[in-house]
mmCIF file of C-alpha atoms in Angstrom:
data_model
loop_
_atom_site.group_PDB
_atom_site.id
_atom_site.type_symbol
_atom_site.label_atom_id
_atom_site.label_comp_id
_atom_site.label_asym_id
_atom_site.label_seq_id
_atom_site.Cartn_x
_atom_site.Cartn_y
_atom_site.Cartn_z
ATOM 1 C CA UNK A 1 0.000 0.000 0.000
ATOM 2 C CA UNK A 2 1.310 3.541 -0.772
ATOM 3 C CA UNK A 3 -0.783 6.618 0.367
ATOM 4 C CA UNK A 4 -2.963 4.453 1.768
ATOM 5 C CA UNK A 5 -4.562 3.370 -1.723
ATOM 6 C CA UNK A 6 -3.716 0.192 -3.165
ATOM 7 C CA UNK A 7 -1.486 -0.274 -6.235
ATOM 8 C CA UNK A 8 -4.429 -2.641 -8.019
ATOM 9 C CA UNK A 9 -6.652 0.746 -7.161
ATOM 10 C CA UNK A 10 -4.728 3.171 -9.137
ATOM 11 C CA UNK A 11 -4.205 0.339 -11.834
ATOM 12 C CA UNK A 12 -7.523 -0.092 -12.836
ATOM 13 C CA UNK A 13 -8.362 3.754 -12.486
ATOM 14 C CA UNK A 14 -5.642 4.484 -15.461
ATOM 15 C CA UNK A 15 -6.711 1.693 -17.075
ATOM 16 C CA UNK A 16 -10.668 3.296 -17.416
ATOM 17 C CA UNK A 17 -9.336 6.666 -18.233
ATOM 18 C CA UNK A 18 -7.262 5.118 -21.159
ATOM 19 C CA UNK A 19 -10.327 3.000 -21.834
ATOM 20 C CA UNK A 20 -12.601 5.883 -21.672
ATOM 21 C CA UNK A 21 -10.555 8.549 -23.630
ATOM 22 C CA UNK A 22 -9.672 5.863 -26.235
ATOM 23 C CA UNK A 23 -13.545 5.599 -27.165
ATOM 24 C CA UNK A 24 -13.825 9.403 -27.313
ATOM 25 C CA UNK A 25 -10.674 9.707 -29.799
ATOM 26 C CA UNK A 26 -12.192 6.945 -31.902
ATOM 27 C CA UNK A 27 -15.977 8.226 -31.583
ATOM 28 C CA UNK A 28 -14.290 12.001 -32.632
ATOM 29 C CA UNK A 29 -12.384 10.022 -35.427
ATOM 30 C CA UNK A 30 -15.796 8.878 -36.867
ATOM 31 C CA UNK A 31 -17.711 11.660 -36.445
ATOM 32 C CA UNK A 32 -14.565 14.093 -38.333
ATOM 33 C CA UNK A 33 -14.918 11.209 -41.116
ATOM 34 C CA UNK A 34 -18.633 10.963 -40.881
ATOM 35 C CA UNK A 35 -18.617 15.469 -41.309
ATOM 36 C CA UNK A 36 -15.925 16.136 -43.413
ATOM 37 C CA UNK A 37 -17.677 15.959 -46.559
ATOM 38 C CA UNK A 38 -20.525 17.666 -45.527
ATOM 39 C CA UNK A 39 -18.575 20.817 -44.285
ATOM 40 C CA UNK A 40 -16.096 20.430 -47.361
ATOM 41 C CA UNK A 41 -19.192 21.005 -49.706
ATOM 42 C CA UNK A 42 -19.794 24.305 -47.806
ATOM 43 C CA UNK A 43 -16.483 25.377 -49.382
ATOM 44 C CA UNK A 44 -16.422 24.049 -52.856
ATOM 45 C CA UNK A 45 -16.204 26.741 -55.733
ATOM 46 C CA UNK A 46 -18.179 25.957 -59.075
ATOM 47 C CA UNK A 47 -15.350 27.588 -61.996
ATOM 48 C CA UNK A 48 -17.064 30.618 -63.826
ATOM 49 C CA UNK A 49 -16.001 29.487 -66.980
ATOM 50 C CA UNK A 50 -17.621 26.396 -66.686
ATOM 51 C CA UNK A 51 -20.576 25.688 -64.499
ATOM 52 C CA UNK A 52 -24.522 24.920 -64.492
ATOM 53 C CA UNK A 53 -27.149 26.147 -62.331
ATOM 54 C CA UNK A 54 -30.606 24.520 -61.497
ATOM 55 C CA UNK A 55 -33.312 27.620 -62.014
ATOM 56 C CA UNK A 56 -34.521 29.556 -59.360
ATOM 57 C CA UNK A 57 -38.579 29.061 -60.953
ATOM 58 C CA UNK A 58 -39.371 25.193 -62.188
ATOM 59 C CA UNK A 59 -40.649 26.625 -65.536
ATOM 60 C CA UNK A 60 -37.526 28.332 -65.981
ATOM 61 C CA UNK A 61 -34.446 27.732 -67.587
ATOM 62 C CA UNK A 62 -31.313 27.344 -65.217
ATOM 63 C CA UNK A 63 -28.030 29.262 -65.420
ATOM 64 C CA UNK A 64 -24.452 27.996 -67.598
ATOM 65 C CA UNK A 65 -21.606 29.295 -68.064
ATOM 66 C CA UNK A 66 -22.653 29.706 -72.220
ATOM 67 C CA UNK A 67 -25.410 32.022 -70.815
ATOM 68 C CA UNK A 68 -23.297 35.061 -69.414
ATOM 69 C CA UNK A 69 -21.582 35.750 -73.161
ATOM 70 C CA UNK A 70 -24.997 36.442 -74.715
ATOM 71 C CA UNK A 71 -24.921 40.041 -74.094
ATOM 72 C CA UNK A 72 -23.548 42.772 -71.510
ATOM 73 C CA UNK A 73 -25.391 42.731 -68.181
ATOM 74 C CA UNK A 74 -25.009 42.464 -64.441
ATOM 75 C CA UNK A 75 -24.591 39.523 -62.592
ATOM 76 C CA UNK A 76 -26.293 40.033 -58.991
ATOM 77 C CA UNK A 77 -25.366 37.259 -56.719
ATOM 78 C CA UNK A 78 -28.257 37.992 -53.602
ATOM 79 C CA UNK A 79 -30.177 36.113 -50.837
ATOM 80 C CA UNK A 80 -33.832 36.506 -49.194
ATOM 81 C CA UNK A 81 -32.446 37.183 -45.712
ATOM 82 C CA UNK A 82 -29.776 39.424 -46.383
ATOM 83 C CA UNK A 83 -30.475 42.801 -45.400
ATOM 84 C CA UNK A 84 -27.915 44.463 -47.691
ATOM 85 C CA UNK A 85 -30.073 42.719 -50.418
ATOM 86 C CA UNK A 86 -33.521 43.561 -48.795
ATOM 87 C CA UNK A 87 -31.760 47.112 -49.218
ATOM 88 C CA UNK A 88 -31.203 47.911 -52.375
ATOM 89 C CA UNK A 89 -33.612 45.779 -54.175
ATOM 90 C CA UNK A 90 -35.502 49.061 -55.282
ATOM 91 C CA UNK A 91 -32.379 49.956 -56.762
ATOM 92 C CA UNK A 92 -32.245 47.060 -59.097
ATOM 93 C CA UNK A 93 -35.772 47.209 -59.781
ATOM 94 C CA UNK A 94 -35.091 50.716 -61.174
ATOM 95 C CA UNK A 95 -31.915 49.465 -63.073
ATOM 96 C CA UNK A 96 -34.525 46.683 -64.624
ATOM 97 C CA UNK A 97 -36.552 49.455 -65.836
ATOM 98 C CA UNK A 98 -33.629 51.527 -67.101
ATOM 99 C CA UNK A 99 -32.838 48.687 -69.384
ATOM 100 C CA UNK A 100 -30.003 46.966 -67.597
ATOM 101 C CA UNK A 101 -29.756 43.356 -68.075
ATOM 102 C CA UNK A 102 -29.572 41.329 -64.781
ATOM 103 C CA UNK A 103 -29.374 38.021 -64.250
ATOM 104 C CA UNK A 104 -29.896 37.036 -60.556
ATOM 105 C CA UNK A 105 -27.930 34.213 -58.507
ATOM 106 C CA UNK A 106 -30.020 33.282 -55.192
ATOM 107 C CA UNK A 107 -26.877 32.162 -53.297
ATOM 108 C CA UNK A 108 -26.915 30.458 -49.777
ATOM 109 C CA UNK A 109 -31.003 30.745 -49.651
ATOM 110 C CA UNK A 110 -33.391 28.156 -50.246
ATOM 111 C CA UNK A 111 -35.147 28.485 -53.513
ATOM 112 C CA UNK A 112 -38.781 28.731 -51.735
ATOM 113 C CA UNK A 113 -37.717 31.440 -49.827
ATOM 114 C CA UNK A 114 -36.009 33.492 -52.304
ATOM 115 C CA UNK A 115 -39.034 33.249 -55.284
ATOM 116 C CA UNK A 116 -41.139 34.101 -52.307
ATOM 117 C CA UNK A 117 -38.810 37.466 -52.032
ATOM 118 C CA UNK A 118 -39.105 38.085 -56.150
ATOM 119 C CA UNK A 119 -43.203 37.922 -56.332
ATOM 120 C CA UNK A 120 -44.059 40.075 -53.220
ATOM 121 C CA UNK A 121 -41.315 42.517 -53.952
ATOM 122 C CA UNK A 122 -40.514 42.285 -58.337
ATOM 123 C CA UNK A 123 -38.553 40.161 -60.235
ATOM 124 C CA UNK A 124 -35.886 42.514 -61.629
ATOM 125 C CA UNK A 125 -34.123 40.087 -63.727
ATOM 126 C CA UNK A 126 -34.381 37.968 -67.218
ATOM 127 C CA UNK A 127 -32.947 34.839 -65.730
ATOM 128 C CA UNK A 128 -32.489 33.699 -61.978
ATOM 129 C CA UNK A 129 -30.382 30.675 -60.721
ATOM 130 C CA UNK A 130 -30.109 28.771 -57.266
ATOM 131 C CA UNK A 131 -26.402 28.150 -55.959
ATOM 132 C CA UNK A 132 -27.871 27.026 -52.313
ATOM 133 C CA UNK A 133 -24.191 26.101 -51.253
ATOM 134 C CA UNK A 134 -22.934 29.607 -52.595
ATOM 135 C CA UNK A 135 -20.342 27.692 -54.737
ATOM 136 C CA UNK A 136 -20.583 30.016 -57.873
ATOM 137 C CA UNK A 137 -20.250 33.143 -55.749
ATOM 138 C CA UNK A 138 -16.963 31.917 -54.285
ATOM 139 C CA UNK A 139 -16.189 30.453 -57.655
ATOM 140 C CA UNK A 140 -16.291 34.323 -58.555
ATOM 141 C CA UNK A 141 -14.251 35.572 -55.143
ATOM 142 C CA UNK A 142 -17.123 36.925 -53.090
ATOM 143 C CA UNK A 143 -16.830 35.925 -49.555
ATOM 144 C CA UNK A 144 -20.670 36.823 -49.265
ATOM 145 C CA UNK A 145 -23.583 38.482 -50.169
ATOM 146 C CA UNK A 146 -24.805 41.187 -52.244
ATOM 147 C CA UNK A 147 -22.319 40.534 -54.956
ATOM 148 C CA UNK A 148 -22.038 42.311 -58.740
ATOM 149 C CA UNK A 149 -20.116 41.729 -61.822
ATOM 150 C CA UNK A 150 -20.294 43.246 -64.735
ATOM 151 C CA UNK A 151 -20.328 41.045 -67.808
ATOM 152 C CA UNK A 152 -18.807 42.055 -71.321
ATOM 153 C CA UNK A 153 -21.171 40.500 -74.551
ATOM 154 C CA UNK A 154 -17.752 38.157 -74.555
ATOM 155 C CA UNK A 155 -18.760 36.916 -71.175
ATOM 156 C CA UNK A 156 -15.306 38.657 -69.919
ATOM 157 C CA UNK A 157 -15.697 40.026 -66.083
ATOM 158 C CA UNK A 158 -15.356 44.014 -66.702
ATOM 159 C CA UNK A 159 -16.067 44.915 -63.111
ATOM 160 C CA UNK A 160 -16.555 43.003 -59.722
ATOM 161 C CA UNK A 161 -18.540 44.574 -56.710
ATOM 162 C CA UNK A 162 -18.663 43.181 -53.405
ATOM 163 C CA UNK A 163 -21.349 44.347 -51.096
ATOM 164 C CA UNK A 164 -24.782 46.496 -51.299
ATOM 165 C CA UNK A 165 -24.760 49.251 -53.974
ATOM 166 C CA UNK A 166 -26.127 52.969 -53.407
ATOM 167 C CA UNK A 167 -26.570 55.230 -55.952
ATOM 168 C CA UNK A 168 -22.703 56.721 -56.014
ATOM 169 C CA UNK A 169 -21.496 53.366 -56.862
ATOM 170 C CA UNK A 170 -24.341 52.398 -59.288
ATOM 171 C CA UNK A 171 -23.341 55.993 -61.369
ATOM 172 C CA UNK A 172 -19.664 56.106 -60.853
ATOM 173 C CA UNK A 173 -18.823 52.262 -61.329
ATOM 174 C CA UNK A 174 -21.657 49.567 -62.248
ATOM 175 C CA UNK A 175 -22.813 51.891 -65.600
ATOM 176 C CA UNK A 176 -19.862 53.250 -66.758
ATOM 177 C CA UNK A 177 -19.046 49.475 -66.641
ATOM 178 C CA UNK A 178 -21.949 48.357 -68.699
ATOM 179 C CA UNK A 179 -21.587 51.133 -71.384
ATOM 180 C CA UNK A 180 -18.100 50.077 -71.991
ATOM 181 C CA UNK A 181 -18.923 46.320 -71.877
#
């Protein structure tokens, strides 16, 4: 006896603490094996020169990479709860009117939710695409919501935005963009 506890004691209380930390290494181990995809996908980038879209609408077409060298326009990446895009949705809506070509991405929304958003408040643009993960957007560098880039009739990126627009930035940068694309 040492201390008063016996050596057998202190054997099998290491042993269970080896035993029980053992089973939560290999239960972590599984679960980070089990996860890893699923938090990997959160992360993947589709390439803009080379990607496909489901549409936003069922009766509508969906997005490709072939559709952005059509003509000049705006590419508006935007979700249903982001308040930047809540924002300045008027904004676009006037842009729509003014003739500017937009094509929306509904990134990192559910695609109830954001043709929920388009009928109660206007559908601003000729085409609309779901990326649910957000993998186009990053595919494009955005880090988040509201995004912009301004398309060339070659498809070529002439201008990249990142965050909401006011009117400053709409007449100093997004159409002086589109008249030279």
């Amino acid at each position: 006896m040492a201390n008063g506890k016996s050596i057998q004691s202190v054997s099998r209380r290491t042993f269970l603490r080896g035993v029980t930390a053992g089973v939560g290494l290999l239960g972590a181990a599984g679960f980070s094996i089990w996860a890893a995809p699923k938090v990997l996908r959160r992360f993947d980038r589709l390439d803009p020169a080379n990607f496909a879209l489901p549409p936003l609408a069922s009766n509508a077409p969906g997005l490709a990479s072939a559709d952005l060298g059509k003509e000049p326009g705006l590419l508006s990446f935007w979700a249903s709860w982001c308040p930047e895009c809540i924002g300045e949705h008027d904004r676009l809506m006037t842009l729509a009117r003014q003739g500017v070509r937009m094509i929306g991405v509904a990134s990192m929304d559910e695609g109830s939710r954001a043709r929920r958003f388009l009928d109660a408040n206007g559908d601003p643009y000729v085409q609309t695409a779901l990326d649910a993960r957000g993998a186009l957007l990053r595919g494009f560098g955005f880090r988040g919501v509201p995004g912009f880039v301004v398309l060339g009739a070659d498809g070529a990126l002439r201008l990249k935005h990142e965050g909401p627009l006011d009117d400053r930035i709409v007449a100093t940068r997004i159409l002086p963009a589109l008249r030279a694309a």
